[in-house]
């Protein structure tokens, strides 16, 4: 009997003060409007650098918000980056104003993160990728690339 009373007290007290789970019905819709990609160094750069990271492109306040995070880059490096039309390696045109993409400045731990805000609506279809260039004086060398996966609904 004593065990039953203790169990009842534990179960009752566990429910006291506990918040009910709240479900945001708009969360799924917001998640379904973000393009995502995983950055990796192209095969031809193997042994030179091995940059990793993530990138995403989403709607924000009527604009397109692009985020990028790099890891394992050379500390002190500065890398231009852009979203392009097409797939990695296709040399597609830059999406939006190239001046809206701030330079990635690599910290002492080999990491960098930046955001770009483009004056355009989020694309709803097509192929897009993000290139990270070796430097402002070496835009032809790509040190990381990510194909952006379209939102799923």
mmCIF file of C-alpha atoms in Angstrom:
data_model
loop_
_atom_site.group_PDB
_atom_site.id
_atom_site.type_symbol
_atom_site.label_atom_id
_atom_site.label_comp_id
_atom_site.label_asym_id
_atom_site.label_seq_id
_atom_site.Cartn_x
_atom_site.Cartn_y
_atom_site.Cartn_z
ATOM 1 C CA UNK A 1 0.000 0.000 0.000
ATOM 2 C CA UNK A 2 2.841 2.340 0.870
ATOM 3 C CA UNK A 3 4.380 1.853 -2.625
ATOM 4 C CA UNK A 4 1.042 2.656 -4.295
ATOM 5 C CA UNK A 5 0.703 5.913 -2.334
ATOM 6 C CA UNK A 6 4.299 6.930 -3.162
ATOM 7 C CA UNK A 7 3.707 6.192 -6.833
ATOM 8 C CA UNK A 8 0.520 8.276 -6.761
ATOM 9 C CA UNK A 9 2.400 11.158 -5.089
ATOM 10 C CA UNK A 10 5.234 10.960 -7.662
ATOM 11 C CA UNK A 11 2.856 10.833 -10.627
ATOM 12 C CA UNK A 12 0.722 13.658 -9.251
ATOM 13 C CA UNK A 13 3.669 15.895 -8.410
ATOM 14 C CA UNK A 14 5.286 15.249 -11.795
ATOM 15 C CA UNK A 15 2.248 16.766 -13.447
ATOM 16 C CA UNK A 16 2.136 19.778 -11.137
ATOM 17 C CA UNK A 17 3.658 22.829 -12.711
ATOM 18 C CA UNK A 18 4.489 21.015 -15.944
ATOM 19 C CA UNK A 19 3.716 23.002 -19.068
ATOM 20 C CA UNK A 20 1.579 21.461 -21.745
ATOM 21 C CA UNK A 21 3.282 20.839 -25.075
ATOM 22 C CA UNK A 22 2.446 23.616 -27.510
ATOM 23 C CA UNK A 23 2.430 22.983 -31.239
ATOM 24 C CA UNK A 24 3.035 25.865 -33.615
ATOM 25 C CA UNK A 25 1.084 25.024 -36.804
ATOM 26 C CA UNK A 26 3.105 27.577 -38.788
ATOM 27 C CA UNK A 27 6.492 26.007 -37.923
ATOM 28 C CA UNK A 28 6.205 23.267 -40.534
ATOM 29 C CA UNK A 29 5.259 25.788 -43.214
ATOM 30 C CA UNK A 30 8.253 27.986 -42.334
ATOM 31 C CA UNK A 31 10.652 25.015 -42.403
ATOM 32 C CA UNK A 32 9.309 24.043 -45.811
ATOM 33 C CA UNK A 33 10.419 27.349 -47.304
ATOM 34 C CA UNK A 34 14.161 27.053 -46.655
ATOM 35 C CA UNK A 35 16.724 25.812 -49.151
ATOM 36 C CA UNK A 36 19.599 23.946 -47.426
ATOM 37 C CA UNK A 37 23.069 22.788 -48.421
ATOM 38 C CA UNK A 38 26.200 21.174 -47.002
ATOM 39 C CA UNK A 39 29.455 22.820 -48.017
ATOM 40 C CA UNK A 40 32.420 20.661 -48.960
ATOM 41 C CA UNK A 41 35.736 21.187 -50.688
ATOM 42 C CA UNK A 42 35.737 20.105 -54.358
ATOM 43 C CA UNK A 43 37.621 16.860 -55.110
ATOM 44 C CA UNK A 44 40.332 18.695 -57.063
ATOM 45 C CA UNK A 45 41.261 20.576 -53.854
ATOM 46 C CA UNK A 46 41.714 17.375 -51.782
ATOM 47 C CA UNK A 47 44.940 17.553 -49.807
ATOM 48 C CA UNK A 48 45.076 21.348 -50.073
ATOM 49 C CA UNK A 49 42.097 22.223 -47.893
ATOM 50 C CA UNK A 50 39.124 20.406 -46.423
ATOM 51 C CA UNK A 51 36.512 23.067 -45.643
ATOM 52 C CA UNK A 52 33.105 21.987 -44.335
ATOM 53 C CA UNK A 53 29.977 23.902 -43.444
ATOM 54 C CA UNK A 54 26.325 24.600 -44.013
ATOM 55 C CA UNK A 55 24.302 27.153 -45.909
ATOM 56 C CA UNK A 56 20.632 28.036 -46.245
ATOM 57 C CA UNK A 57 18.405 30.407 -48.180
ATOM 58 C CA UNK A 58 15.016 31.482 -46.789
ATOM 59 C CA UNK A 59 12.362 34.179 -47.065
ATOM 60 C CA UNK A 60 12.579 36.991 -44.511
ATOM 61 C CA UNK A 61 10.570 40.211 -44.570
ATOM 62 C CA UNK A 62 9.958 40.011 -48.328
ATOM 63 C CA UNK A 63 13.657 39.464 -49.028
ATOM 64 C CA UNK A 64 15.861 36.408 -49.428
ATOM 65 C CA UNK A 65 18.071 35.723 -46.419
ATOM 66 C CA UNK A 66 21.177 33.604 -47.059
ATOM 67 C CA UNK A 67 23.251 32.206 -44.198
ATOM 68 C CA UNK A 68 26.620 30.451 -44.337
ATOM 69 C CA UNK A 69 28.826 28.812 -41.712
ATOM 70 C CA UNK A 70 32.317 27.444 -42.434
ATOM 71 C CA UNK A 71 34.560 25.150 -40.414
ATOM 72 C CA UNK A 72 38.078 23.815 -40.900
ATOM 73 C CA UNK A 73 39.242 26.760 -43.029
ATOM 74 C CA UNK A 74 42.704 28.338 -42.726
ATOM 75 C CA UNK A 75 42.738 30.889 -39.870
ATOM 76 C CA UNK A 76 43.062 34.458 -41.104
ATOM 77 C CA UNK A 77 41.681 33.665 -44.564
ATOM 78 C CA UNK A 78 39.168 35.921 -46.278
ATOM 79 C CA UNK A 79 36.761 34.323 -48.724
ATOM 80 C CA UNK A 80 34.146 35.872 -51.008
ATOM 81 C CA UNK A 81 30.999 33.758 -51.410
ATOM 82 C CA UNK A 82 27.788 33.898 -53.461
ATOM 83 C CA UNK A 83 24.641 31.985 -54.359
ATOM 84 C CA UNK A 84 24.676 31.036 -58.043
ATOM 85 C CA UNK A 85 22.100 29.613 -60.445
ATOM 86 C CA UNK A 86 22.714 25.989 -61.413
ATOM 87 C CA UNK A 87 24.705 23.251 -59.689
ATOM 88 C CA UNK A 88 28.245 23.162 -58.269
ATOM 89 C CA UNK A 89 30.747 23.404 -61.100
ATOM 90 C CA UNK A 90 28.304 24.887 -63.622
ATOM 91 C CA UNK A 91 29.642 28.475 -63.450
ATOM 92 C CA UNK A 92 26.113 29.907 -63.134
ATOM 93 C CA UNK A 93 25.298 33.576 -62.650
ATOM 94 C CA UNK A 94 25.314 35.151 -59.173
ATOM 95 C CA UNK A 95 21.887 35.498 -57.546
ATOM 96 C CA UNK A 96 21.191 39.057 -56.398
ATOM 97 C CA UNK A 97 23.654 41.913 -55.961
ATOM 98 C CA UNK A 98 27.210 40.536 -55.470
ATOM 99 C CA UNK A 99 27.931 43.460 -53.126
ATOM 100 C CA UNK A 100 25.366 42.120 -50.621
ATOM 101 C CA UNK A 101 27.545 39.115 -49.719
ATOM 102 C CA UNK A 102 29.983 40.095 -46.935
ATOM 103 C CA UNK A 103 33.477 38.557 -47.014
ATOM 104 C CA UNK A 104 33.922 35.486 -44.812
ATOM 105 C CA UNK A 105 36.758 36.279 -42.371
ATOM 106 C CA UNK A 106 38.097 33.079 -40.836
ATOM 107 C CA UNK A 107 38.773 33.215 -37.081
ATOM 108 C CA UNK A 108 41.596 31.523 -35.167
ATOM 109 C CA UNK A 109 39.554 28.310 -34.884
ATOM 110 C CA UNK A 110 39.067 28.046 -38.652
ATOM 111 C CA UNK A 111 35.422 29.156 -38.509
ATOM 112 C CA UNK A 112 33.353 31.927 -40.073
ATOM 113 C CA UNK A 113 29.658 32.760 -40.353
ATOM 114 C CA UNK A 114 27.903 35.492 -42.330
ATOM 115 C CA UNK A 115 24.457 36.432 -43.607
ATOM 116 C CA UNK A 116 23.409 38.131 -46.822
ATOM 117 C CA UNK A 117 20.079 39.870 -47.400
ATOM 118 C CA UNK A 118 19.078 39.999 -51.065
ATOM 119 C CA UNK A 119 16.447 42.420 -52.403
ATOM 120 C CA UNK A 120 14.385 39.722 -54.079
ATOM 121 C CA UNK A 121 11.699 37.187 -53.281
ATOM 122 C CA UNK A 122 12.820 33.687 -52.347
ATOM 123 C CA UNK A 123 12.960 31.508 -55.479
ATOM 124 C CA UNK A 124 10.337 28.773 -55.579
ATOM 125 C CA UNK A 125 12.024 26.575 -58.182
ATOM 126 C CA UNK A 126 15.273 26.066 -60.037
ATOM 127 C CA UNK A 127 18.777 24.920 -59.168
ATOM 128 C CA UNK A 128 21.027 26.962 -56.876
ATOM 129 C CA UNK A 129 24.418 26.507 -55.265
ATOM 130 C CA UNK A 130 26.790 28.417 -52.996
ATOM 131 C CA UNK A 131 30.444 28.916 -53.947
ATOM 132 C CA UNK A 132 33.192 29.942 -51.531
ATOM 133 C CA UNK A 133 36.086 31.490 -53.472
ATOM 134 C CA UNK A 134 39.778 31.257 -52.509
ATOM 135 C CA UNK A 135 40.094 35.034 -52.218
ATOM 136 C CA UNK A 136 39.255 38.357 -53.811
ATOM 137 C CA UNK A 137 42.317 38.064 -56.063
ATOM 138 C CA UNK A 138 41.565 34.406 -56.866
ATOM 139 C CA UNK A 139 37.849 34.186 -57.597
ATOM 140 C CA UNK A 140 38.327 31.337 -60.095
ATOM 141 C CA UNK A 141 39.441 28.882 -57.401
ATOM 142 C CA UNK A 142 36.532 27.408 -55.451
ATOM 143 C CA UNK A 143 37.464 26.145 -51.972
ATOM 144 C CA UNK A 144 33.954 24.954 -51.010
ATOM 145 C CA UNK A 145 30.613 24.452 -52.730
ATOM 146 C CA UNK A 146 27.103 23.338 -51.771
ATOM 147 C CA UNK A 147 24.151 22.495 -53.966
ATOM 148 C CA UNK A 148 21.033 23.882 -52.287
ATOM 149 C CA UNK A 149 18.237 21.370 -51.803
ATOM 150 C CA UNK A 150 14.821 22.893 -52.460
ATOM 151 C CA UNK A 151 12.197 23.120 -49.742
ATOM 152 C CA UNK A 152 9.957 20.097 -49.315
ATOM 153 C CA UNK A 153 6.277 20.480 -48.630
#
